[in-house]
mmCIF file of C-alpha atoms in Angstrom:
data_model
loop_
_atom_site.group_PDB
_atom_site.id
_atom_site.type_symbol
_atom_site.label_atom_id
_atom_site.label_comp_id
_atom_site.label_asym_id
_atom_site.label_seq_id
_atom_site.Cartn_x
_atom_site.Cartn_y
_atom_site.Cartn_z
ATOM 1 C CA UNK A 924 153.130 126.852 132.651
ATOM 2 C CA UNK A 925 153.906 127.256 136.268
ATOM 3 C CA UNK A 926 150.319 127.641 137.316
ATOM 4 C CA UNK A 927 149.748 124.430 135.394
ATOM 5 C CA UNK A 928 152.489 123.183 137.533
ATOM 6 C CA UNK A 929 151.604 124.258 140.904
ATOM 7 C CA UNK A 930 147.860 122.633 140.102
ATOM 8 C CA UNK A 931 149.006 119.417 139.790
ATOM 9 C CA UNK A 932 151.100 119.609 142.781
ATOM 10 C CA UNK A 933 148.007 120.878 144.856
ATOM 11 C CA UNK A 934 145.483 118.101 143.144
ATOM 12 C CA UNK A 935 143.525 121.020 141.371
ATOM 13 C CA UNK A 936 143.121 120.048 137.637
ATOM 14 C CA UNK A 937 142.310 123.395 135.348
ATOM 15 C CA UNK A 938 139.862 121.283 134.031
ATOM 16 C CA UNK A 939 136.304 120.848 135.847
ATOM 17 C CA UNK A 940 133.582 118.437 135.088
ATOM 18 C CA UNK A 941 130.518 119.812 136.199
ATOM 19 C CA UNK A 942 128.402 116.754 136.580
ATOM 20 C CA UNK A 943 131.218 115.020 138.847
ATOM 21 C CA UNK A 944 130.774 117.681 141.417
ATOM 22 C CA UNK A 945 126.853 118.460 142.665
ATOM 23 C CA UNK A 946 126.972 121.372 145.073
ATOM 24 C CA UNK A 947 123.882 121.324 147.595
ATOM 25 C CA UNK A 948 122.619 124.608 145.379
ATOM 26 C CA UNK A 949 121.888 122.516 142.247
ATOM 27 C CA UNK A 950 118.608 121.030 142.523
ATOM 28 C CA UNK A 951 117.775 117.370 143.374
ATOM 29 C CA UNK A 952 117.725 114.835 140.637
ATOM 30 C CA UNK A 953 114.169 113.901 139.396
ATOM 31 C CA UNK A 954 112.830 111.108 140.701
ATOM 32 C CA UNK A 955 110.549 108.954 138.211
ATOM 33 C CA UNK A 956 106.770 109.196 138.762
ATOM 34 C CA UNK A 957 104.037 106.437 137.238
ATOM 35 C CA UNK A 958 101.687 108.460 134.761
ATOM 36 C CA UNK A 959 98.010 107.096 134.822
ATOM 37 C CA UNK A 960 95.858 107.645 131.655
ATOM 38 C CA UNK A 961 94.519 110.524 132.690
ATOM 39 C CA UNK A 962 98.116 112.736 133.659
ATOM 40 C CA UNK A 963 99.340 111.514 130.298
ATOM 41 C CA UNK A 964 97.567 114.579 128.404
ATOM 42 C CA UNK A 965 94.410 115.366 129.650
ATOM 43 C CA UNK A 966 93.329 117.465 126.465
ATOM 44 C CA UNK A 967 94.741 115.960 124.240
ATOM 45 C CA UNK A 968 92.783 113.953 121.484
ATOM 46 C CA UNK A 969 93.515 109.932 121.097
ATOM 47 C CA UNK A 970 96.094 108.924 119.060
ATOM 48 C CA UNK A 971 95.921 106.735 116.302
ATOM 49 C CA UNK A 972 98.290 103.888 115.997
ATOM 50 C CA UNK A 973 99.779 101.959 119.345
ATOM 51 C CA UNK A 974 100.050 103.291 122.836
ATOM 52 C CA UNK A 975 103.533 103.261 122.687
ATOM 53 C CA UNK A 976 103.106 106.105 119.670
ATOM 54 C CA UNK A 977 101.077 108.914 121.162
ATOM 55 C CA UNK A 978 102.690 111.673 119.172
ATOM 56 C CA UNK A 979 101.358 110.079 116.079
ATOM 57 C CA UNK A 980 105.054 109.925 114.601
ATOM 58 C CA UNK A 981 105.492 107.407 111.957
ATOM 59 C CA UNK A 982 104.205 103.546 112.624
ATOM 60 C CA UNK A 983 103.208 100.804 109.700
ATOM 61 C CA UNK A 984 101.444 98.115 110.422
ATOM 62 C CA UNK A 985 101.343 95.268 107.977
ATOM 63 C CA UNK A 986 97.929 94.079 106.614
ATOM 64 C CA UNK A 987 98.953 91.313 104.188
ATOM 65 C CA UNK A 988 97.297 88.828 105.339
ATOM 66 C CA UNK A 989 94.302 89.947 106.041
ATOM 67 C CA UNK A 990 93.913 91.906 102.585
ATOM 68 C CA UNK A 991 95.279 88.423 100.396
ATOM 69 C CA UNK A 992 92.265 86.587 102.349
ATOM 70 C CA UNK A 993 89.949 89.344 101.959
ATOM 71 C CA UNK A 994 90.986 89.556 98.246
ATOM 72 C CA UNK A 995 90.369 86.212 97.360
ATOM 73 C CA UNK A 996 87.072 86.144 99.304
ATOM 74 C CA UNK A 997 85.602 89.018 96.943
ATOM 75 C CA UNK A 998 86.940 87.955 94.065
ATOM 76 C CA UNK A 999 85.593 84.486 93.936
ATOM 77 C CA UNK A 1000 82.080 85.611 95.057
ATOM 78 C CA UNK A 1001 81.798 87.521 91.821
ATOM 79 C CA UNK A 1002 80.246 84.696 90.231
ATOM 80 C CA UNK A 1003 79.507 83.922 86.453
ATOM 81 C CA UNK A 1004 78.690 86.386 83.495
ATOM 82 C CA UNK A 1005 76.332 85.494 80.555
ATOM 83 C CA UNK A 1006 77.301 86.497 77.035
ATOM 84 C CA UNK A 1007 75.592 86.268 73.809
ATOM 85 C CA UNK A 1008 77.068 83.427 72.921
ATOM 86 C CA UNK A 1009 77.613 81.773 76.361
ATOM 87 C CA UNK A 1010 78.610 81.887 79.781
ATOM 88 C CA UNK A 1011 81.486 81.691 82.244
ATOM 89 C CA UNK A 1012 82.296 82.454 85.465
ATOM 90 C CA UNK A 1013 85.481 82.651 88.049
ATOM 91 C CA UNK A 1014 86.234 79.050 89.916
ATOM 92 C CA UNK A 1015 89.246 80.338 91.871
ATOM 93 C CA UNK A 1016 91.829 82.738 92.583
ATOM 94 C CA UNK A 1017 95.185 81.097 91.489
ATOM 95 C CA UNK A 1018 97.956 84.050 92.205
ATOM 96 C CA UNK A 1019 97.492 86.786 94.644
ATOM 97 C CA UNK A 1020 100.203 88.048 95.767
ATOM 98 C CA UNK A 1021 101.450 91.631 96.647
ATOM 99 C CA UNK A 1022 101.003 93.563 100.037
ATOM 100 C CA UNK A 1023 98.871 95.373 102.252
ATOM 101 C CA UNK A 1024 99.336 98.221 104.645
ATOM 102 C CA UNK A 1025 98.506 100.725 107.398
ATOM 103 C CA UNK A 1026 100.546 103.675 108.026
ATOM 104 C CA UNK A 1027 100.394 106.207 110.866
ATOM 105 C CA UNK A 1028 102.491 109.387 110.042
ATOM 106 C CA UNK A 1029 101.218 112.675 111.844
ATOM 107 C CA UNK A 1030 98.208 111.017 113.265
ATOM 108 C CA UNK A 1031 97.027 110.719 109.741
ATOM 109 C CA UNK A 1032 95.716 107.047 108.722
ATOM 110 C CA UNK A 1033 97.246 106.173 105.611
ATOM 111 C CA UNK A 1034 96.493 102.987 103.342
ATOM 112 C CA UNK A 1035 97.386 101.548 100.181
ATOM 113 C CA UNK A 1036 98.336 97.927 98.860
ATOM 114 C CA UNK A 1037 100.050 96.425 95.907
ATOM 115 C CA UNK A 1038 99.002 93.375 94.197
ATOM 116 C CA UNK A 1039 98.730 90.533 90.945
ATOM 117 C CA UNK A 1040 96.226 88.424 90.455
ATOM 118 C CA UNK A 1041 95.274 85.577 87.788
ATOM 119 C CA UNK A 1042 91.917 84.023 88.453
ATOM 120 C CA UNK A 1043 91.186 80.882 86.847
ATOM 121 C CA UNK A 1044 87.734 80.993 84.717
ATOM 122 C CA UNK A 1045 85.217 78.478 82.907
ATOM 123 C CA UNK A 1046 82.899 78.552 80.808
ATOM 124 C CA UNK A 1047 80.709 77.158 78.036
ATOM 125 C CA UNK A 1048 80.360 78.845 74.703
ATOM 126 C CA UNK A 1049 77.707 77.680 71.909
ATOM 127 C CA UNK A 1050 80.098 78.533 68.669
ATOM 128 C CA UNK A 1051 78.842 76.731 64.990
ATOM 129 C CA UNK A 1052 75.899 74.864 66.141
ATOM 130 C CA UNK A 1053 78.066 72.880 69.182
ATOM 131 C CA UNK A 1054 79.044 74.103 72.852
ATOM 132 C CA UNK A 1055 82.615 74.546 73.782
ATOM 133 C CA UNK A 1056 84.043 74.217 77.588
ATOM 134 C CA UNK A 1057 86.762 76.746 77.624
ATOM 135 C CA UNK A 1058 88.975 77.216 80.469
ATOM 136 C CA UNK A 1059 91.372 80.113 80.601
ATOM 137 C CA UNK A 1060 92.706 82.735 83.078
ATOM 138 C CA UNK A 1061 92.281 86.544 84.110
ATOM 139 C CA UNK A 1062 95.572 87.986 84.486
ATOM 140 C CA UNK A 1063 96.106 91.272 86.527
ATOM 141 C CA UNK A 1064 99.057 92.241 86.141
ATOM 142 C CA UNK A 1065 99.441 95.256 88.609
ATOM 143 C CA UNK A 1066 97.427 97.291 90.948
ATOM 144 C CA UNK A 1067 97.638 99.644 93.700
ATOM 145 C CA UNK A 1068 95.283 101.892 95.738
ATOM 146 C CA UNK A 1069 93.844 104.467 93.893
ATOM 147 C CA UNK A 1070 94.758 103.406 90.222
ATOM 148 C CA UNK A 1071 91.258 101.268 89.711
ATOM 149 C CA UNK A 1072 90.171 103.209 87.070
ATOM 150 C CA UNK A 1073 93.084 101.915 84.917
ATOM 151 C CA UNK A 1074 92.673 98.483 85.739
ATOM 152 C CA UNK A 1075 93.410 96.153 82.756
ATOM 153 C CA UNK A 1076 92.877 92.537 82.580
ATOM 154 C CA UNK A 1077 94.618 90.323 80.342
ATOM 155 C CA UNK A 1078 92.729 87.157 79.007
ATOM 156 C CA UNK A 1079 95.040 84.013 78.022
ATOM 157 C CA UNK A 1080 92.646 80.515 76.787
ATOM 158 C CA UNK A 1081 93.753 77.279 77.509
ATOM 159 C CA UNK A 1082 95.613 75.837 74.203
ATOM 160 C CA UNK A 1083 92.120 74.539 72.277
ATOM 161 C CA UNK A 1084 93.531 73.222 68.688
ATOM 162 C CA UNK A 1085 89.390 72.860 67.609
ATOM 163 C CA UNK A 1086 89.020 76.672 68.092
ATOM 164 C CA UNK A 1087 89.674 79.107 65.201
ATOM 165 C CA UNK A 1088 91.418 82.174 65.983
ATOM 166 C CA UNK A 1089 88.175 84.252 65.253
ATOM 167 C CA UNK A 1090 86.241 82.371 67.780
ATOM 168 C CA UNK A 1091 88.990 82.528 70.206
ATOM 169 C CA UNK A 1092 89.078 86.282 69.624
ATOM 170 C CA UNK A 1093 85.276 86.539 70.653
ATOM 171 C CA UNK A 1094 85.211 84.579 73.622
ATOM 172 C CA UNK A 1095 88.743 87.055 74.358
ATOM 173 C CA UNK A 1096 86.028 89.914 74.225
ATOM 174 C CA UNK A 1097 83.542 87.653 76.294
ATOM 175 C CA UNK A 1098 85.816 87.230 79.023
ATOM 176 C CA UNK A 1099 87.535 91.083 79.185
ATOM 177 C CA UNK A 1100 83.577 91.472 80.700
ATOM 178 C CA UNK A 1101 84.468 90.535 83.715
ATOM 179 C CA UNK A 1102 86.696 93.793 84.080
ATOM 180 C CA UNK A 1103 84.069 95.846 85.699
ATOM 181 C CA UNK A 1104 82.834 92.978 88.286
ATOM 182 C CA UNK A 1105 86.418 92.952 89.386
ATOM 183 C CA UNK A 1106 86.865 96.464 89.145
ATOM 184 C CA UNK A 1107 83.716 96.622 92.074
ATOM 185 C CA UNK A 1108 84.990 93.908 93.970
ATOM 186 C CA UNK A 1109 88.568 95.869 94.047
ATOM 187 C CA UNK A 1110 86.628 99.125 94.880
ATOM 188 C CA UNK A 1111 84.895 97.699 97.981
ATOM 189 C CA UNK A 1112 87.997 96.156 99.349
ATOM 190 C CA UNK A 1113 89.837 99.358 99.429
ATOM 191 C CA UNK A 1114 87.098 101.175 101.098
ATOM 192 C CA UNK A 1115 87.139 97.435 103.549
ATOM 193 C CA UNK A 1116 90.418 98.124 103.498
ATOM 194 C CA UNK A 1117 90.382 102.236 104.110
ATOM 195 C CA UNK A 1118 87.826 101.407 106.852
ATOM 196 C CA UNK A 1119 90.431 99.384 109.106
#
């Protein structure tokens, strides 16, 4: 308690804060120093990802818009299918939506995508001596990357009071057809989409 006391009357504190007080021993602060390309890491392989992220540590990169475009591109080129008793094919792609995406993590390229999709389909079916124009939809309800095997498509007709639920049930079969069209188109947009 005295010594405390005697400190205080001398200006000493107990006390000491080493960064306050340099001493010419300790070494001189670093001074910064602009890298060029080829100081940054000379063996090193490229990284994937931004320049900012050359450890390869985690980074996502959204490719929404480019996969909903590219999406809608395929799928309307797939064109129309001929049955046995008719044809129809896909005019447009009325819902796509979902997401798209690019991850870095570890300097590993990573991938994958969620989406829906109902494409609107036509088609002319020649059912008890007369042809029918049907119109109707594809309805997707839910896929991601890597789960195109278990693709399912869901078929819903336009309400047609002059078709009988039998013939409505064969043009249902008809139309689930275009599952494995789709399912190609879907399998080269996620190697389009691996690829990136």
């Amino acid at each position: 308690m005295e010594r405390e006391e005697e400190n205080k009357k001398e200006g000493v504190s107990s006390y000491r804060y080493w960064v306050r007080e340099a001493t010419a021993e300790a070494a001189p602060p670093p001074l910064p120093q602009k890298l060029n390309n080829n100081d940054a890491a000379p063996n090193a392989p490229p990284a994937l990802g931004s320049l900012w992220n050359q450890a390869g540590t985690w980074e996502e990169k959204s490719l929404t818009k480019w996969a909903t475009d590219r999406l809608k591109e395929l799928l309307g080129s797939v064109g129309s299918l001929q049955f046995s008793s008719g044809k129809a094919e896909i005019i447009d792609v009325n819902r796509c939506v979902g997401d798209a995406y690019l991850v870095t993590v570890r300097n590993k390229k990573r991938v994958g995508y969620t989406y829906e999709l109902s494409l609107k389909v036509e088609g002319e079916w020649s059912l008890e001596d007369n042809a029918k124009r049907v119109k109707g939809s594809l309805d997707i309800p839910e896929f991601s990357f890597g789960e195109l095997d278990d693709l399912e498509v869901d078929v819903k007709l336009s309400e047609d009071k002059e078709l009988s639920h039998k013939l409505k049930q064969l043009i249902r079969l008809d139309m689930k057809q275009f599952l494995e069209p789709i399912r190609l188109k879907l399998g080269q947009f996620e190697q389009e989409l691996k690829d990136r």
